[in-house]
Tab-separated table of C-alpha atoms in Angstrom:
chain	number	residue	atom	x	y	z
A	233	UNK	CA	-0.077	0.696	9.609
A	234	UNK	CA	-0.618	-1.819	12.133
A	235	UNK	CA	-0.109	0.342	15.433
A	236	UNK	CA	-3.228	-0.394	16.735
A	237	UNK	CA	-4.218	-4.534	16.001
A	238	UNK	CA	-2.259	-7.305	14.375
A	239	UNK	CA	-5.150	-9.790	14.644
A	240	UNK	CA	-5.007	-9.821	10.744
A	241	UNK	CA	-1.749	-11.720	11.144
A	242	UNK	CA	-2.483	-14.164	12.944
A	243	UNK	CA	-2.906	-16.979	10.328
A	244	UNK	CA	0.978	-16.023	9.358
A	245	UNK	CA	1.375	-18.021	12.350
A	246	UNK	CA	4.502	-15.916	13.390
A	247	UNK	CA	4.972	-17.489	16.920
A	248	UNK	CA	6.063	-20.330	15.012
A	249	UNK	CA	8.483	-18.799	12.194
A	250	UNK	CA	12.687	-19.634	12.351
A	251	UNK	CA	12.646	-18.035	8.928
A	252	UNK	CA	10.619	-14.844	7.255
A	253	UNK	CA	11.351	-13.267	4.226
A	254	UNK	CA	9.598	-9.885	3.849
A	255	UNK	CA	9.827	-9.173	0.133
A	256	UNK	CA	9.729	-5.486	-1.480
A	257	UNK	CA	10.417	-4.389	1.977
A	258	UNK	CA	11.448	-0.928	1.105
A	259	UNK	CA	12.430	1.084	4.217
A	260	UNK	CA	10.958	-1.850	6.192
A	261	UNK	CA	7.705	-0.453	7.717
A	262	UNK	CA	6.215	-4.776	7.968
A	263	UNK	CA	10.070	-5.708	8.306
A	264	UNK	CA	9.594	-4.373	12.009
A	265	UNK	CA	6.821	-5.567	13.033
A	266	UNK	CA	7.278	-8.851	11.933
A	267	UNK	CA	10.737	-8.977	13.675
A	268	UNK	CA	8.205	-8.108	16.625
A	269	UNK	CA	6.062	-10.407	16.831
A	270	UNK	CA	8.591	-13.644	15.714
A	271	UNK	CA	11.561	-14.511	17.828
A	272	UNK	CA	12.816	-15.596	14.637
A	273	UNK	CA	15.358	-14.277	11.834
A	274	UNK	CA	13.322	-11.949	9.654
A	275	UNK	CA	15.280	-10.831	6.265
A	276	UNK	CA	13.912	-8.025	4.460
A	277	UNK	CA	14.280	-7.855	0.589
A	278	UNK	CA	14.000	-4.959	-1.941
A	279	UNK	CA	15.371	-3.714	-5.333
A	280	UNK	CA	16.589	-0.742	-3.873
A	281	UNK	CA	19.753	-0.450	-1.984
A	282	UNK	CA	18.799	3.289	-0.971
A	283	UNK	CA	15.216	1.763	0.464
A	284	UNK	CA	17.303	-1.048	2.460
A	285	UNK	CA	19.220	1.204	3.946
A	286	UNK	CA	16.704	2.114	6.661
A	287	UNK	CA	14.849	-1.868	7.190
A	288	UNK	CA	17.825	-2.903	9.236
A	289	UNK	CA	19.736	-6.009	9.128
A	290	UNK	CA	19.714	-8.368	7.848
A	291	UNK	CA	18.977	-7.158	4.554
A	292	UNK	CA	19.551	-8.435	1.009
A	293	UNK	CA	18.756	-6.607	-2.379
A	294	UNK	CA	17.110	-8.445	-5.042
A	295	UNK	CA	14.109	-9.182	-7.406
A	296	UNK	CA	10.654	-10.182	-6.192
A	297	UNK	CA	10.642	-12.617	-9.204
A	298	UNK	CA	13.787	-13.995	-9.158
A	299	UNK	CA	14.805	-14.744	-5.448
A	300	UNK	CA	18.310	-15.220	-4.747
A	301	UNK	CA	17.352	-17.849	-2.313
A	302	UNK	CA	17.658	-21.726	-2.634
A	303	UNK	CA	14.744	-23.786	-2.496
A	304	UNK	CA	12.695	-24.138	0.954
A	305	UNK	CA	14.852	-21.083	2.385
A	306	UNK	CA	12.419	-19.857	4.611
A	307	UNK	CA	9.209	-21.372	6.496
A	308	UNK	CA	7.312	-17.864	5.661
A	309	UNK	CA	7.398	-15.416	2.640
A	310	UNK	CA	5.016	-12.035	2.658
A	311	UNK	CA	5.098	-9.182	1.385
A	312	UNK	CA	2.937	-5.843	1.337
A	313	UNK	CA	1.863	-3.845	-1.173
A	314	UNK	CA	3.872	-5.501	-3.594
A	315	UNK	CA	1.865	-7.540	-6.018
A	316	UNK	CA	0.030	-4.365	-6.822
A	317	UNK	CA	3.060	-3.079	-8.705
A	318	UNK	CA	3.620	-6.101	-10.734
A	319	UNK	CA	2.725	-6.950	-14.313
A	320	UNK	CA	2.562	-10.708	-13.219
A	321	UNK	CA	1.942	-10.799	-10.237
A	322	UNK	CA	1.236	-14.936	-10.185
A	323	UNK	CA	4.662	-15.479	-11.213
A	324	UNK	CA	6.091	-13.401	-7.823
A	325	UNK	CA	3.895	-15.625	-5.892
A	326	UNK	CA	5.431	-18.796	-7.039
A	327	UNK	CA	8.683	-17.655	-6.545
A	328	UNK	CA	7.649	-17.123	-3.098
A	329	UNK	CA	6.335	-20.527	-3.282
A	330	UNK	CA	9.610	-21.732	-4.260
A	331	UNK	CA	11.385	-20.479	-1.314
A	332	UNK	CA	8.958	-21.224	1.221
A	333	UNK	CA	8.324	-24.404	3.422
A	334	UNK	CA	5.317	-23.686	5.069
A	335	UNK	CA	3.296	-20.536	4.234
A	336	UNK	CA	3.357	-17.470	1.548
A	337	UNK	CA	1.236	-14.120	2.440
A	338	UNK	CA	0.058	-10.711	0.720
A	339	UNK	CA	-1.049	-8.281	2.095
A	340	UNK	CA	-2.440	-5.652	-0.845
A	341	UNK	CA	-4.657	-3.012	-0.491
A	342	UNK	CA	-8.163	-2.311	-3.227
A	343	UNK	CA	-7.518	0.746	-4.011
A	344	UNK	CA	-10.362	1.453	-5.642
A	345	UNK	CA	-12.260	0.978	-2.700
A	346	UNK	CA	-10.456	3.896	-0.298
A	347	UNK	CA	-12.715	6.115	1.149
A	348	UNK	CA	-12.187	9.615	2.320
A	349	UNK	CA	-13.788	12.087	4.274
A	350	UNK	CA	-13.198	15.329	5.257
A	351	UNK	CA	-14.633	18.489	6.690
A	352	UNK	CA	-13.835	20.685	3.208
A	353	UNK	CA	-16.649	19.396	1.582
A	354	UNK	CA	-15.309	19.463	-2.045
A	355	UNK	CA	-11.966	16.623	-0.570
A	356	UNK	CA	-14.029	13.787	-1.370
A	357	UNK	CA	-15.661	14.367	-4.229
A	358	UNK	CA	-12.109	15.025	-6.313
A	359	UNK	CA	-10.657	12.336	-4.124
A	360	UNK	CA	-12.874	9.759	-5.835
A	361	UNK	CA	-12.432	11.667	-9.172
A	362	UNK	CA	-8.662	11.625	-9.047
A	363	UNK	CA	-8.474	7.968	-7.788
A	364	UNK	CA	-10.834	6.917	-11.129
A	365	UNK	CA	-8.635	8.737	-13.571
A	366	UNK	CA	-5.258	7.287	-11.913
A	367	UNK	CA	-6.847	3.595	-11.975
A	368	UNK	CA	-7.832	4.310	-15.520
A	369	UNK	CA	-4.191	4.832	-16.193
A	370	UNK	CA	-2.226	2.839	-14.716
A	371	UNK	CA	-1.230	-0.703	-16.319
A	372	UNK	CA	-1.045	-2.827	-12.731
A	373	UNK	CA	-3.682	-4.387	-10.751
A	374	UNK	CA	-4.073	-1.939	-7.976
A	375	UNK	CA	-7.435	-3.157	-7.090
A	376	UNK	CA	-5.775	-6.421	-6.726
A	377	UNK	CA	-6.045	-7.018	-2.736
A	378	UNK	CA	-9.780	-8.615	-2.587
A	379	UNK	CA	-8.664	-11.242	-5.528
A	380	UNK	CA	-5.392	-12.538	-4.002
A	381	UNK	CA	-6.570	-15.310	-3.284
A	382	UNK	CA	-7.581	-16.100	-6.757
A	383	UNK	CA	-3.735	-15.339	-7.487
A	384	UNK	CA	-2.645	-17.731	-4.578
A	385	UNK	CA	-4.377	-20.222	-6.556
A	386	UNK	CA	-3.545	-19.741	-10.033
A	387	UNK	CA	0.043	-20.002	-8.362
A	388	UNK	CA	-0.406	-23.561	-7.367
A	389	UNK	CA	-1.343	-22.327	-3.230
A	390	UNK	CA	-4.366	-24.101	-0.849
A	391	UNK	CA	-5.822	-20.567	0.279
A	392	UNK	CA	-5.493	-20.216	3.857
A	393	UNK	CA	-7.555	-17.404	4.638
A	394	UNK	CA	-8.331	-14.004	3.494
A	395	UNK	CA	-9.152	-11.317	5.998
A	396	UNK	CA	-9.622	-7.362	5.557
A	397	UNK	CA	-7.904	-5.201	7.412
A	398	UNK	CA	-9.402	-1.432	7.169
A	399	UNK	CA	-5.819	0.863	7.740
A	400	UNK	CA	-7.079	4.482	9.044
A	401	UNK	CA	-5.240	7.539	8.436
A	402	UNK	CA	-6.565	10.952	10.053
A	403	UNK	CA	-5.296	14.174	10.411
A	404	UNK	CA	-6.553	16.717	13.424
A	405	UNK	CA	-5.449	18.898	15.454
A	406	UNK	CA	-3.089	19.709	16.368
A	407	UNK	CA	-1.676	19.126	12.936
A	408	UNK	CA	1.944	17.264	12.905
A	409	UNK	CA	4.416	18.574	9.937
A	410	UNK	CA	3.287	15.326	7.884
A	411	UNK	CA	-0.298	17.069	7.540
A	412	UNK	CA	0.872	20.562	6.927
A	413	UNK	CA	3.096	18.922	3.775
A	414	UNK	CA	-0.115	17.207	2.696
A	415	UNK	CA	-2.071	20.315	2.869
A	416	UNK	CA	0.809	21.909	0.873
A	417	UNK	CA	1.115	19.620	-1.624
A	418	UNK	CA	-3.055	19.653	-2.300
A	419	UNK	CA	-3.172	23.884	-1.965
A	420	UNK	CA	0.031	23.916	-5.034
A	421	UNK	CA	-1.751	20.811	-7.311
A	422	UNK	CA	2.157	18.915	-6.966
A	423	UNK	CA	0.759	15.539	-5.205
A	424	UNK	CA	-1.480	15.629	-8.433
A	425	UNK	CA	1.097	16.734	-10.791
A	426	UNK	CA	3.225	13.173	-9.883
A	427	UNK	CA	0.927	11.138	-10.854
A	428	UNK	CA	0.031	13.561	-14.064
A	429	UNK	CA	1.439	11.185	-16.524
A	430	UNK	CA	-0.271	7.659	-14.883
A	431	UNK	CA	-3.783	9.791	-15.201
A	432	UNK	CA	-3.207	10.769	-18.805
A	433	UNK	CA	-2.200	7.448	-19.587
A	434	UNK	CA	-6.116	7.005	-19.548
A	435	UNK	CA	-8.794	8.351	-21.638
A	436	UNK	CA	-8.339	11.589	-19.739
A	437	UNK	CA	-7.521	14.829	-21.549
A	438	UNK	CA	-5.037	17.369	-21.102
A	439	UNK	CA	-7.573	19.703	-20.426
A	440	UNK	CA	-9.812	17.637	-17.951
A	441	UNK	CA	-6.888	16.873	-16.320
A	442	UNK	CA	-5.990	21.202	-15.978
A	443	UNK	CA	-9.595	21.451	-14.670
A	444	UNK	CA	-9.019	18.945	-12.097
A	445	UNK	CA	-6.034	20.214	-10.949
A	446	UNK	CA	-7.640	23.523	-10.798
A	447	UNK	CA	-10.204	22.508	-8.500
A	448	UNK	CA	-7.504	20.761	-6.668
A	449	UNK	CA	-5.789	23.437	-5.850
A	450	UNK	CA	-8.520	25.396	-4.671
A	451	UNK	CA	-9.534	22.604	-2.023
A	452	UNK	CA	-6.068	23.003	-1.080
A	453	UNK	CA	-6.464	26.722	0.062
A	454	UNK	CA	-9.581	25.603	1.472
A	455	UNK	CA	-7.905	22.658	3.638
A	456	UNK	CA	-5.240	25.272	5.191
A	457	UNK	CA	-7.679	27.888	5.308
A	458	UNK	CA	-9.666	25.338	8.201
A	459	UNK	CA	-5.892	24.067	9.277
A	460	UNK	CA	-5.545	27.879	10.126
A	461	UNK	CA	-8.265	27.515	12.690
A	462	UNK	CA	-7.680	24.061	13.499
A	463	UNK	CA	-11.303	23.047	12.365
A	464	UNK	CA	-9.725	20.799	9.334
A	465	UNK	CA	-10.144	16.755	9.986
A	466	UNK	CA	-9.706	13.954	7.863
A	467	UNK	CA	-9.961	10.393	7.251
A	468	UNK	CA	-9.017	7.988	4.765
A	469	UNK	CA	-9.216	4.267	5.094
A	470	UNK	CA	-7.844	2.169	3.155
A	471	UNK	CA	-8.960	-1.696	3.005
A	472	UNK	CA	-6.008	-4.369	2.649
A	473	UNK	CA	-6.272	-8.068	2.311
A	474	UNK	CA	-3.989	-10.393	3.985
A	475	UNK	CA	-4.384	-13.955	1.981
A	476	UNK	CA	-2.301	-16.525	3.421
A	477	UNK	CA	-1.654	-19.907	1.312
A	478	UNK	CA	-0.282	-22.746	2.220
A	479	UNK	CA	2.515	-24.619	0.319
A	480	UNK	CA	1.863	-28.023	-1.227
């Protein structure tokens, strides 16, 4: 995600950092480049032992809203794409607080904002459609990234800043194994199918859901059909928000 700036970051104030804690780490994707860019002890944190596995020491499993960490632990805490997946999100952020001398951070995406294009011509148009009937259904905030900040406050924070970061994905040729899955996955409607049960959480029927996934499908064959003479691009960006506060 950040392979090509880390300007975004730059109110973290990293060159400064003994301390980070990166919380809901998972494999540890931020873990890295934080250890990067602080000469500092970064500790990643997740709920899932299988996740920590691959964010490299030092590690420590545990609960985003119950920190096993004494007060003032660590001059920064930040996470990404964590608050998203929270009921209450606030109350993660002032556990952060807690635990934190200095500085807490988020960086979430608004995912009702991603944009997609593509050269198949029907991608976008269900791409939207799918997004709105998975927002519709599911019972988090995923939208949440633009209104941190108004989290950071609720929470007790002085808002730092909050700056967008637009994360690009593409696919062209010549097409990796990561793209050929993807194209896969649309062409036999199972990307769709997991999140089957979040979209019909919604107001949307069984049977506009079978349509949709119809029409998936097809755009499938039609993304490998162009894959198969490496005409196929895409791009989706994504917009994230990283909101620093600053501990009273």
């Amino acid at each position: 995600m950040w392979g090509d700036s880390r300007e975004a970051l730059s109110d973290l104030q990293l060159d400064e950092c003994e301390r980070v804690l990166d919380v809901g780490c998972g494999t540890g994707e931020l873990t890295r480049v934080l250890r990067e860019e602080t000469d500092g002890t970064v500790v990643g944190l997740d709920a899932d032992t299988d996740l920590l596995s691959a964010a490299g020491d030092p590690t420590v499993c545990g609960d985003a809203t119950r920190l096993p960490f004494t007060d003032d632990s660590f001059d920064l805490v930040v996470c990404q794409a964590l608050l998203i997946n929270l009921p209450d999100p606030e109350d993660a952020v002032r556990e952060f607080a807690r635990v934190a001398t200095d500085r807490v951070a988020a960086i979430e995406p608004n995912n009702a904002a991603v944009t997609v294009e593509s050269t198949v011509d029907a991608e976008p148009v269900l791409a939207r459609r799918a997004r709105r009937l998975f927002l519709d259904g599911v019972r988090t905030d995923v939208t949440l990234g633009s209104d941190a900040a108004d989290v950071f406050r609720d929470a007790g924070l002085a808002v730092v800043s909050t700056t967008q970061y637009d994360q690009e994905q593409r696919i062209e040729p010549p097409y990796d194994d990561a793209a050929m899955q993807a194209a896969q996955r649309k062409a036999t409607g199972s990307g769709l199918a997991h999140d089957r049960d979040t979209i019909l959480n919604g107001e949307t029927t069984l049977d506009e859901y079978d349509a949709l996934r119809e029409r998936w499908r097809s755009m499938g064959r039609d993304v490998i059909e162009q894959m198969q003479d490496e005409s196929y691009e895409r791009r989706e960006t994504v917009p994230f928000f990283v909101t620093v506060g600053a501990v009273p």
